[in-house]
């Protein structure tokens, strides 16, 4: 099923292994694509390498399994589903983007009535659909929309590309557009676009061949974030979560945050962590609130699963009264 929808580039996988004369390959697949793991392993082994599929969760290109590869003696990491970033990798790594092989027409057409009130549309998508962005742009322009596509930076590679915590492609054009069209599956990235820009965002989902507004979900997230900040402001004992994933290391920010909170008479415990889950957080019942210096989407998207508030780094100034809530909303979460 997945192989019909996503391009696993098996020929390139084999070429990369042969070109690098890799003997042992660690293969990372995001959740949802792991079902192809054993098939990919067979393809890799045909190129003469021993293949090991990483069964651990992998949510982004920030999550290269560098230490695992070193421990396993792998001489190559094949990382599926995300584009290369500027993050340094000390183990040779090839990113295979798993481009989607889906038609753009039905979802884009479904989005048009929802975009009716707006003339200037910002267009963003994920790496899975980036190769179709000009086609979507053409379809929108046929309906007399002025389409703007922004250049990203940071963790993204392509013009118009967004990832879970990097919306620079949307932010760079936000003041030139009235709304955004996010082309891709699910609500996750579209909520991110709204959180980053505070602009109305429509999803055109090519997998479901339908379109919808993300506004209700966005409002729900805002309410939830406000409630978390409010709850955390009443707390005295904080845990600061220091992420250990290779591209999520914000050690200095974590140490600065500790100083900042202590200055504000909070007691702080530093916690190093790989997977931030409710179960892990429950192991520290004396801590009343947490600041997450790792992946900000865990705080935002999984909030209802945690019994304690887990703030993102940029929510802390609001909690301490140094930044107005409205200014956080205007400036965006990313
Ligand atoms: S930090 Fe989180 S949102 Fe950002 S790339 Fe990594 S997993 Fe995705």
Coordinates of C-alpha atoms and ligand atoms in Angstrom, one line a residue:
X1 CA 0.0 0.0 0.0
X2 CA 2.7 2.5 1.1
X3 CA 4.9 1.6 -1.9
X4 CA 2.1 2.7 -4.2
X5 CA 1.7 6.1 -2.5
X6 CA 5.4 6.9 -1.6
X7 CA 8.5 6.5 -3.7
X8 CA 11.1 4.6 -1.6
X9 CA 13.8 5.1 -4.3
X10 CA 15.1 1.6 -4.0
X11 CA 17.5 2.0 -7.0
X12 CA 19.0 5.1 -5.4
X13 CA 19.2 3.4 -2.1
X14 CA 21.3 0.6 -3.7
X15 CA 23.4 3.1 -5.7
X16 CA 24.3 5.0 -2.5
X17 CA 25.3 1.9 -0.7
X18 CA 27.5 0.7 -3.6
X19 CA 29.0 4.2 -4.2
X20 CA 30.0 4.5 -0.5
X21 CA 31.0 0.8 -0.2
X22 CA 28.9 0.7 2.9
X23 CA 29.0 -2.7 4.7
X24 CA 26.5 -2.0 7.5
X25 CA 23.5 0.3 7.0
X26 CA 21.2 1.7 9.7
X27 CA 17.8 2.6 8.1
X28 CA 15.4 5.0 9.8
X29 CA 11.8 5.3 8.7
X30 CA 9.2 7.6 10.2
X31 CA 6.1 6.2 11.8
X32 CA 3.7 5.2 9.1
X33 CA 6.5 4.1 6.7
X34 CA 8.0 1.4 9.0
X35 CA 5.6 -1.1 7.5
X36 CA 8.0 -1.2 4.5
X37 CA 11.0 -1.8 6.8
X38 CA 11.6 -5.5 5.9
X39 CA 11.1 -4.8 2.2
X40 CA 13.7 -1.9 2.3
X41 CA 16.1 -4.2 4.2
X42 CA 15.9 -6.8 1.5
X43 CA 16.6 -4.0 -1.2
X44 CA 19.6 -2.7 0.8
X45 CA 21.0 -6.2 1.3
X46 CA 20.9 -6.8 -2.5
X47 CA 23.5 -4.0 -2.7
X48 CA 25.8 -6.0 -0.4
X49 CA 25.3 -4.3 2.9
X50 CA 23.9 -5.7 6.2
X51 CA 20.7 -3.7 6.8
X52 CA 19.4 -2.8 10.3
X53 CA 16.0 -1.1 10.5
X54 CA 15.8 1.2 13.5
X55 CA 12.6 0.3 15.3
X56 CA 12.7 3.4 17.5
X57 CA 10.4 6.3 16.8
X58 CA 11.7 8.8 14.3
X59 CA 9.8 12.1 13.9
X60 CA 12.1 14.4 12.0
X61 CA 15.4 15.0 10.4
X62 CA 16.4 16.4 13.8
X63 CA 16.3 12.8 14.9
X64 CA 19.3 11.2 13.1
X65 CA 20.2 8.0 15.0
X66 CA 23.9 9.0 15.2
X67 CA 24.8 7.4 18.5
X68 CA 22.8 4.2 17.5
X69 CA 24.8 4.0 14.2
X70 CA 28.1 4.4 16.1
X71 CA 27.1 1.8 18.6
X72 CA 26.0 -0.7 15.9
X73 CA 29.1 0.0 13.8
X74 CA 27.0 1.2 10.9
X75 CA 29.0 3.1 8.2
X76 CA 25.9 4.7 6.6
X77 CA 22.5 6.0 7.8
X78 CA 19.7 5.9 5.3
X79 CA 17.1 8.3 6.7
X80 CA 13.6 8.1 5.0
X81 CA 10.8 10.7 4.9
X82 CA 12.7 14.0 5.6
X83 CA 14.9 16.3 3.6
X84 CA 18.5 17.0 4.4
X85 CA 19.1 19.9 6.9
X86 CA 22.0 22.0 7.8
X87 CA 22.5 20.0 10.9
X88 CA 25.9 18.3 11.0
X89 CA 26.0 14.5 10.9
X90 CA 29.1 12.7 12.1
X91 CA 28.0 9.5 10.4
X92 CA 27.6 9.5 6.6
X93 CA 23.9 10.0 6.0
X94 CA 21.6 9.9 2.9
X95 CA 18.1 11.3 3.2
X96 CA 15.5 9.7 0.9
X97 CA 12.5 11.9 0.9
X98 CA 9.7 9.4 0.2
X99 CA 7.9 11.6 -2.3
X100 CA 4.2 11.0 -2.5
X101 CA 2.8 9.8 -5.9
X102 CA -0.6 11.3 -5.5
X103 CA -2.7 13.5 -7.8
X104 CA -2.9 17.2 -6.8
X105 CA -6.0 18.1 -8.8
X106 CA -9.0 16.9 -6.7
X107 CA -7.7 18.4 -3.3
X108 CA -6.7 21.7 -4.9
X109 CA -10.1 22.0 -6.6
X110 CA -11.8 21.2 -3.3
X111 CA -9.9 24.0 -1.6
X112 CA -11.0 26.7 -4.1
X113 CA -14.4 27.4 -2.5
X114 CA -12.7 27.7 0.9
X115 CA -10.3 30.3 -0.4
X116 CA -13.0 32.4 -2.0
X117 CA -12.7 35.5 0.1
X118 CA -9.0 35.9 -0.5
X119 CA -7.0 36.9 -3.5
X120 CA -3.4 36.5 -2.3
X121 CA -2.6 33.0 -1.1
X122 CA 0.6 31.7 0.4
X123 CA 1.3 28.2 -0.7
X124 CA 3.2 25.7 1.5
X125 CA 3.7 22.0 1.6
X126 CA 5.9 19.2 3.0
X127 CA 8.8 17.5 1.3
X128 CA 6.5 14.7 0.2
X129 CA 4.7 17.0 -2.2
X130 CA 7.3 19.7 -2.9
X131 CA 7.8 18.3 -6.5
X132 CA 4.1 19.2 -7.2
X133 CA 4.2 22.8 -5.9
X134 CA 4.3 24.5 -9.4
X135 CA 1.4 22.4 -10.6
X136 CA -0.7 23.5 -7.5
X137 CA 0.4 27.1 -8.1
X138 CA -0.8 26.9 -11.8
X139 CA -4.2 25.4 -10.7
X140 CA -4.7 28.2 -8.2
X141 CA -3.6 30.9 -10.7
X142 CA -6.2 29.6 -13.2
X143 CA -8.8 30.5 -10.6
X144 CA -7.3 34.0 -10.5
X145 CA -5.5 33.7 -7.2
X146 CA -2.2 35.5 -6.7
X147 CA 0.1 32.8 -5.3
X148 CA 3.1 33.5 -3.2
X149 CA 5.7 30.9 -2.3
X150 CA 8.2 31.8 0.4
X151 CA 11.8 30.8 0.7
X152 CA 12.6 28.9 3.9
X153 CA 15.7 28.7 5.9
X154 CA 16.9 26.8 9.0
X155 CA 15.9 23.2 8.8
X156 CA 14.1 23.2 5.4
X157 CA 15.7 22.6 2.0
X158 CA 13.1 23.7 -0.6
X159 CA 11.2 26.8 -1.5
X160 CA 7.7 26.5 0.0
X161 CA 8.6 23.6 2.3
X162 CA 7.5 23.5 5.9
X163 CA 8.4 21.0 8.7
X164 CA 6.9 20.6 12.2
X165 CA 8.9 23.3 13.8
X166 CA 10.2 25.4 10.9
X167 CA 7.7 27.6 9.1
X168 CA 10.2 30.2 7.8
X169 CA 8.8 29.6 4.2
X170 CA 5.4 30.8 5.5
X171 CA 6.7 33.5 7.8
X172 CA 8.8 35.1 5.0
X173 CA 5.6 35.9 3.0
X174 CA 3.1 36.2 5.7
X175 CA 2.7 40.0 5.4
X176 CA 2.1 39.6 1.6
X177 CA -0.8 37.1 1.7
X178 CA -4.3 37.0 3.2
X179 CA -4.3 33.3 3.9
X180 CA -2.3 30.1 3.4
X181 CA -3.0 26.9 1.5
X182 CA -1.2 24.0 3.1
X183 CA -1.1 21.1 0.6
X184 CA -0.5 17.7 2.3
X185 CA -2.0 15.1 4.6
X186 CA -3.4 15.8 8.1
X187 CA -3.7 18.8 10.4
X188 CA -0.3 18.8 12.0
X189 CA 1.6 21.1 9.6
X190 CA -1.5 23.3 8.9
X191 CA -1.8 24.0 12.6
X192 CA 1.9 24.9 12.6
X193 CA 1.3 27.4 9.8
X194 CA -1.4 29.1 11.8
X195 CA 0.7 29.1 15.0
X196 CA 3.6 30.6 13.1
X197 CA 1.7 33.3 11.1
X198 CA -1.7 33.7 12.8
X199 CA -3.2 33.7 9.3
X200 CA -6.2 31.6 8.2
X201 CA -5.0 28.3 6.8
X202 CA -6.8 25.8 4.5
X203 CA -5.7 22.2 4.1
X204 CA -5.8 20.6 0.7
X205 CA -5.4 16.9 1.5
X206 CA -4.5 14.8 -1.6
X207 CA -4.8 11.5 0.3
X208 CA -8.4 12.2 1.3
X209 CA -9.0 14.3 -1.8
X210 CA -10.7 17.0 0.3
X211 CA -10.1 20.4 1.8
X212 CA -11.0 22.0 5.1
X213 CA -10.2 25.0 7.3
X214 CA -7.9 24.5 10.3
X215 CA -9.3 27.5 12.2
X216 CA -11.3 25.5 14.8
X217 CA -8.2 23.3 15.6
X218 CA -6.0 26.4 15.8
X219 CA -8.4 28.1 18.2
X220 CA -8.5 25.0 20.4
X221 CA -4.7 24.8 20.4
X222 CA -4.5 28.5 21.4
X223 CA -6.9 28.0 24.3
X224 CA -4.9 25.0 25.4
X225 CA -1.6 26.8 25.3
X226 CA -3.0 29.7 27.3
X227 CA -4.4 27.3 29.9
X228 CA -0.9 25.6 30.2
X229 CA 0.9 28.9 30.6
X230 CA -1.7 30.0 33.3
X231 CA -1.3 26.7 35.2
X232 CA 2.5 26.8 35.0
X233 CA 2.5 30.3 36.4
X234 CA 1.1 29.0 39.7
X235 CA 3.9 26.4 39.9
X236 CA 6.9 26.6 42.1
X237 CA 8.9 23.5 41.1
X238 CA 9.9 23.1 37.5
X239 CA 11.5 20.4 35.4
X240 CA 13.5 21.5 32.4
X241 CA 13.6 18.8 29.7
X242 CA 16.9 18.6 27.8
X243 CA 16.4 16.7 24.6
X244 CA 19.1 14.2 23.7
X245 CA 18.1 13.7 20.1
X246 CA 20.9 14.7 17.8
X247 CA 19.2 17.8 16.2
X248 CA 17.2 18.9 19.3
X249 CA 20.1 19.7 21.5
X250 CA 19.5 23.1 23.1
X251 CA 21.7 22.7 26.1
X252 CA 22.7 26.3 26.5
X253 CA 19.1 27.4 26.3
X254 CA 18.2 24.9 29.0
X255 CA 20.9 26.2 31.3
X256 CA 19.9 29.8 30.7
X257 CA 16.3 28.9 31.3
X258 CA 17.3 27.4 34.6
X259 CA 19.0 30.6 35.7
X260 CA 16.0 32.6 34.5
X261 CA 13.5 30.6 36.4
X262 CA 15.6 30.5 39.6
X263 CA 15.8 34.3 39.4
X264 CA 12.0 34.3 39.5
X265 CA 12.1 32.2 42.6
X266 CA 11.3 28.8 41.0
X267 CA 13.0 25.6 42.0
X268 CA 14.4 23.8 38.9
X269 CA 15.5 20.3 38.2
X270 CA 17.2 19.5 34.9
X271 CA 16.1 16.3 33.2
X272 CA 17.8 14.8 30.2
X273 CA 15.4 12.9 28.0
X274 CA 15.1 11.1 24.7
X275 CA 11.4 10.4 24.4
X276 CA 9.1 12.9 26.2
X277 CA 6.0 10.8 27.2
X278 CA 3.3 11.2 29.9
X279 CA 4.7 8.0 31.5
X280 CA 8.2 9.5 31.9
X281 CA 6.8 12.8 33.2
X282 CA 4.8 10.9 35.8
X283 CA 8.0 9.6 37.4
X284 CA 8.6 13.1 38.8
X285 CA 5.4 13.8 40.9
X286 CA 7.0 16.6 42.9
X287 CA 7.6 18.7 39.8
X288 CA 4.5 20.8 39.0
X289 CA 5.4 22.1 35.5
X290 CA 7.9 21.5 32.8
X291 CA 9.8 23.5 30.2
X292 CA 10.5 21.5 27.0
X293 CA 13.7 22.6 25.3
X294 CA 13.5 19.7 22.8
X295 CA 10.8 19.3 20.1
X296 CA 8.2 22.0 20.7
X297 CA 5.5 20.0 19.0
X298 CA 5.4 17.6 21.9
X299 CA 4.2 20.4 24.1
X300 CA 1.7 21.7 21.6
X301 CA 0.2 18.6 20.0
X302 CA 0.3 16.1 23.0
X303 CA -0.8 18.6 25.7
X304 CA -4.0 16.8 26.5
X305 CA -2.0 13.6 27.2
X306 CA 0.1 15.2 29.9
X307 CA -1.4 15.9 33.4
X308 CA 1.1 18.7 34.0
X309 CA 1.8 21.8 31.9
X310 CA 4.8 21.4 29.5
X311 CA 5.7 24.8 28.2
X312 CA 7.7 25.6 25.0
X313 CA 10.8 27.8 25.4
X314 CA 9.0 30.9 24.0
X315 CA 6.0 30.5 26.3
X316 CA 8.1 31.0 29.4
X317 CA 8.5 34.8 29.0
X318 CA 4.6 35.0 28.9
X319 CA 4.4 33.0 32.1
X320 CA 6.9 35.3 33.8
X321 CA 5.1 38.4 32.6
X322 CA 8.0 39.5 30.3
X323 CA 6.0 39.1 27.1
X324 CA 2.3 39.7 26.4
X325 CA 0.2 36.8 25.2
X326 CA -0.9 38.9 22.1
X327 CA 2.7 39.4 21.2
X328 CA 3.5 35.7 21.4
X329 CA 0.4 35.1 19.1
X330 CA 1.6 37.8 16.7
X331 CA 5.3 36.7 16.6
X332 CA 4.3 33.0 16.4
X333 CA 5.4 29.8 18.1
X334 CA 8.2 29.0 15.7
Ligands
LIG1 S1 12.1 19.2 16.5 FE1 10.1 18.2 16.4 S2 9.0 19.3 14.9 FE2 11.1 19.9 14.6 S3 11.9 18.6 13.1 FE3 12.3 17.6 15.0 S4 10.5 16.2 15.4 FE4 10.0 17.7 13.8

